Amino acid sequence: MKVRNSLRSLKQRHRDCRIVRRKGRVYVINKTQRKFKARQG
């Protein structure tokens, strides 16, 4: 999982990437290609 300040560029890595808010943190998750994960902050 990558930790970044901004998730905008990570969202464009794959067309199935979704931005989700959990427990006050912002995550990028991908159901089909699970290697594309990221967290903000």
PDB file of N, CA and C in Angstrom:
ATOM      1  N   MET A   1       0.842  -1.189   0.000  1.00  0.00           N
ATOM      2  CA  MET A   1       0.000   0.000   0.000  1.00  0.00           C
ATOM      3  C   MET A   1       0.881   1.244   0.000  1.00  0.00           C
ATOM      4  N   LYS A   2       0.558   2.162  -0.874  1.00  0.00           N
ATOM      5  CA  LYS A   2       1.295   3.416  -0.933  1.00  0.00           C
ATOM      6  C   LYS A   2       0.630   4.437  -0.025  1.00  0.00           C
ATOM      7  N   VAL A   3       1.451   5.289   0.590  1.00  0.00           N
ATOM      8  CA  VAL A   3       0.946   6.384   1.413  1.00  0.00           C
ATOM      9  C   VAL A   3       1.357   7.674   0.727  1.00  0.00           C
ATOM     10  N   ARG A   4       0.377   8.474   0.362  1.00  0.00           N
ATOM     11  CA  ARG A   4       0.643   9.694  -0.412  1.00  0.00           C
ATOM     12  C   ARG A   4      -0.097  10.875   0.185  1.00  0.00           C
ATOM     13  N   ASN A   5       0.365  12.072  -0.178  1.00  0.00           N
ATOM     14  CA  ASN A   5      -0.348  13.284   0.235  1.00  0.00           C
ATOM     15  C   ASN A   5      -1.596  13.492  -0.599  1.00  0.00           C
ATOM     16  N   SER A   6      -1.490  13.196  -1.889  1.00  0.00           N
ATOM     17  CA  SER A   6      -2.621  13.401  -2.791  1.00  0.00           C
ATOM     18  C   SER A   6      -2.905  12.100  -3.527  1.00  0.00           C
ATOM     19  N   LEU A   7      -4.181  11.736  -3.603  1.00  0.00           N
ATOM     20  CA  LEU A   7      -4.579  10.475  -4.232  1.00  0.00           C
ATOM     21  C   LEU A   7      -5.084  10.667  -5.648  1.00  0.00           C
ATOM     22  N   ARG A   8      -5.040  11.888  -6.148  1.00  0.00           N
ATOM     23  CA  ARG A   8      -5.623  12.139  -7.470  1.00  0.00           C
ATOM     24  C   ARG A   8      -4.904  11.349  -8.566  1.00  0.00           C
ATOM     25  N   SER A   9      -3.565  11.331  -8.533  1.00  0.00           N
ATOM     26  CA  SER A   9      -2.823  10.606  -9.567  1.00  0.00           C
ATOM     27  C   SER A   9      -2.967   9.097  -9.389  1.00  0.00           C
ATOM     28  N   LEU A  10      -3.111   8.643  -8.153  1.00  0.00           N
ATOM     29  CA  LEU A  10      -3.229   7.196  -7.927  1.00  0.00           C
ATOM     30  C   LEU A  10      -4.585   6.669  -8.374  1.00  0.00           C
ATOM     31  N   LYS A  11      -5.574   7.542  -8.388  1.00  0.00           N
ATOM     32  CA  LYS A  11      -6.901   7.112  -8.835  1.00  0.00           C
ATOM     33  C   LYS A  11      -6.894   6.786 -10.332  1.00  0.00           C
ATOM     34  N   GLN A  12      -6.028   7.456 -11.101  1.00  0.00           N
ATOM     35  CA  GLN A  12      -5.998   7.230 -12.540  1.00  0.00           C
ATOM     36  C   GLN A  12      -5.145   6.035 -12.960  1.00  0.00           C
ATOM     37  N   ARG A  13      -4.557   5.304 -12.018  1.00  0.00           N
ATOM     38  CA  ARG A  13      -3.679   4.198 -12.393  1.00  0.00           C
ATOM     39  C   ARG A  13      -4.446   3.051 -13.048  1.00  0.00           C
ATOM     40  N   HIS A  14      -5.712   2.899 -12.684  1.00  0.00           N
ATOM     41  CA  HIS A  14      -6.512   1.797 -13.223  1.00  0.00           C
ATOM     42  C   HIS A  14      -7.959   2.258 -13.261  1.00  0.00           C
ATOM     43  N   ARG A  15      -8.720   1.717 -14.199  1.00  0.00           N
ATOM     44  CA  ARG A  15     -10.082   2.228 -14.349  1.00  0.00           C
ATOM     45  C   ARG A  15     -11.014   1.737 -13.255  1.00  0.00           C
ATOM     46  N   ASP A  16     -10.639   0.710 -12.489  1.00  0.00           N
ATOM     47  CA  ASP A  16     -11.498   0.198 -11.423  1.00  0.00           C
ATOM     48  C   ASP A  16     -11.170   0.784 -10.053  1.00  0.00           C
ATOM     49  N   CYS A  17     -10.265   1.739  -9.982  1.00  0.00           N
ATOM     50  CA  CYS A  17      -9.897   2.318  -8.687  1.00  0.00           C
ATOM     51  C   CYS A  17     -11.044   3.158  -8.136  1.00  0.00           C
ATOM     52  N   ARG A  18     -11.287   2.990  -6.841  1.00  0.00           N
ATOM     53  CA  ARG A  18     -12.337   3.737  -6.166  1.00  0.00           C
ATOM     54  C   ARG A  18     -11.738   4.435  -4.956  1.00  0.00           C
ATOM     55  N   ILE A  19     -12.279   5.612  -4.634  1.00  0.00           N
ATOM     56  CA  ILE A  19     -11.860   6.342  -3.442  1.00  0.00           C
ATOM     57  C   ILE A  19     -12.897   6.107  -2.349  1.00  0.00           C
ATOM     58  N   VAL A  20     -12.411   5.677  -1.174  1.00  0.00           N
ATOM     59  CA  VAL A  20     -13.285   5.309  -0.065  1.00  0.00           C
ATOM     60  C   VAL A  20     -12.775   6.016   1.185  1.00  0.00           C
ATOM     61  N   ARG A  21     -13.708   6.478   2.025  1.00  0.00           N
ATOM     62  CA  ARG A  21     -13.333   7.061   3.319  1.00  0.00           C
ATOM     63  C   ARG A  21     -13.648   6.062   4.418  1.00  0.00           C
ATOM     64  N   ARG A  22     -12.637   5.711   5.210  1.00  0.00           N
ATOM     65  CA  ARG A  22     -12.819   4.798   6.335  1.00  0.00           C
ATOM     66  C   ARG A  22     -12.057   5.334   7.529  1.00  0.00           C
ATOM     67  N   LYS A  23     -12.748   5.476   8.647  1.00  0.00           N
ATOM     68  CA  LYS A  23     -12.145   5.865   9.925  1.00  0.00           C
ATOM     69  C   LYS A  23     -11.336   7.157   9.798  1.00  0.00           C
ATOM     70  N   GLY A  24     -11.872   8.106   9.040  1.00  0.00           N
ATOM     71  CA  GLY A  24     -11.217   9.388   8.896  1.00  0.00           C
ATOM     72  C   GLY A  24     -10.043   9.410   7.940  1.00  0.00           C
ATOM     73  N   ARG A  25      -9.760   8.308   7.269  1.00  0.00           N
ATOM     74  CA  ARG A  25      -8.685   8.254   6.292  1.00  0.00           C
ATOM     75  C   ARG A  25      -9.269   8.007   4.920  1.00  0.00           C
ATOM     76  N   VAL A  26      -8.554   8.459   3.906  1.00  0.00           N
ATOM     77  CA  VAL A  26      -9.014   8.312   2.529  1.00  0.00           C
ATOM     78  C   VAL A  26      -8.178   7.215   1.883  1.00  0.00           C
ATOM     79  N   TYR A  27      -8.846   6.243   1.284  1.00  0.00           N
ATOM     80  CA  TYR A  27      -8.185   5.107   0.673  1.00  0.00           C
ATOM     81  C   TYR A  27      -8.540   5.021  -0.796  1.00  0.00           C
ATOM     82  N   VAL A  28      -7.615   4.473  -1.594  1.00  0.00           N
ATOM     83  CA  VAL A  28      -7.913   4.053  -2.953  1.00  0.00           C
ATOM     84  C   VAL A  28      -7.882   2.535  -2.942  1.00  0.00           C
ATOM     85  N   ILE A  29      -8.990   1.912  -3.347  1.00  0.00           N
ATOM     86  CA  ILE A  29      -9.051   0.454  -3.386  1.00  0.00           C
ATOM     87  C   ILE A  29      -9.421   0.027  -4.793  1.00  0.00           C
ATOM     88  N   ASN A  30      -9.092  -1.227  -5.088  1.00  0.00           N
ATOM     89  CA  ASN A  30      -9.366  -1.768  -6.412  1.00  0.00           C
ATOM     90  C   ASN A  30      -9.743  -3.227  -6.233  1.00  0.00           C
ATOM     91  N   LYS A  31     -10.961  -3.576  -6.640  1.00  0.00           N
ATOM     92  CA  LYS A  31     -11.437  -4.942  -6.434  1.00  0.00           C
ATOM     93  C   LYS A  31     -10.808  -5.930  -7.419  1.00  0.00           C
ATOM     94  N   THR A  32     -10.493  -5.467  -8.631  1.00  0.00           N
ATOM     95  CA  THR A  32     -10.003  -6.403  -9.635  1.00  0.00           C
ATOM     96  C   THR A  32      -8.486  -6.540  -9.613  1.00  0.00           C
ATOM     97  N   GLN A  33      -7.773  -5.402  -9.509  1.00  0.00           N
ATOM     98  CA  GLN A  33      -6.309  -5.431  -9.436  1.00  0.00           C
ATOM     99  C   GLN A  33      -5.933  -4.972  -8.040  1.00  0.00           C
ATOM    100  N   ARG A  34      -5.753  -5.918  -7.128  1.00  0.00           N
ATOM    101  CA  ARG A  34      -5.619  -5.569  -5.725  1.00  0.00           C
ATOM    102  C   ARG A  34      -4.294  -4.916  -5.372  1.00  0.00           C
ATOM    103  N   LYS A  35      -3.363  -4.884  -6.314  1.00  0.00           N
ATOM    104  CA  LYS A  35      -2.087  -4.215  -6.007  1.00  0.00           C
ATOM    105  C   LYS A  35      -2.215  -2.698  -6.002  1.00  0.00           C
ATOM    106  N   PHE A  36      -3.286  -2.147  -6.589  1.00  0.00           N
ATOM    107  CA  PHE A  36      -3.468  -0.703  -6.638  1.00  0.00           C
ATOM    108  C   PHE A  36      -4.195  -0.240  -5.382  1.00  0.00           C
ATOM    109  N   LYS A  37      -3.448  -0.146  -4.276  1.00  0.00           N
ATOM    110  CA  LYS A  37      -4.033   0.327  -3.022  1.00  0.00           C
ATOM    111  C   LYS A  37      -3.216   1.531  -2.571  1.00  0.00           C
ATOM    112  N   ALA A  38      -3.887   2.498  -1.958  1.00  0.00           N
ATOM    113  CA  ALA A  38      -3.187   3.666  -1.441  1.00  0.00           C
ATOM    114  C   ALA A  38      -3.991   4.256  -0.294  1.00  0.00           C
ATOM    115  N   ARG A  39      -3.268   5.014   0.531  1.00  0.00           N
ATOM    116  CA  ARG A  39      -3.886   5.673   1.667  1.00  0.00           C
ATOM    117  C   ARG A  39      -3.336   7.078   1.746  1.00  0.00           C
ATOM    118  N   GLN A  40      -4.189   8.000   2.181  1.00  0.00           N
ATOM    119  CA  GLN A  40      -3.771   9.394   2.309  1.00  0.00           C
ATOM    120  C   GLN A  40      -3.551   9.738   3.770  1.00  0.00           C
ATOM    121  N   GLY A  41      -2.405  10.410   4.058  1.00  0.00           N
ATOM    122  CA  GLY A  41      -2.123  10.878   5.412  1.00  0.00           C
ATOM    123  C   GLY A  41      -1.431   9.874   6.297  1.00  0.00           C
TER     124      GLY A  41
END
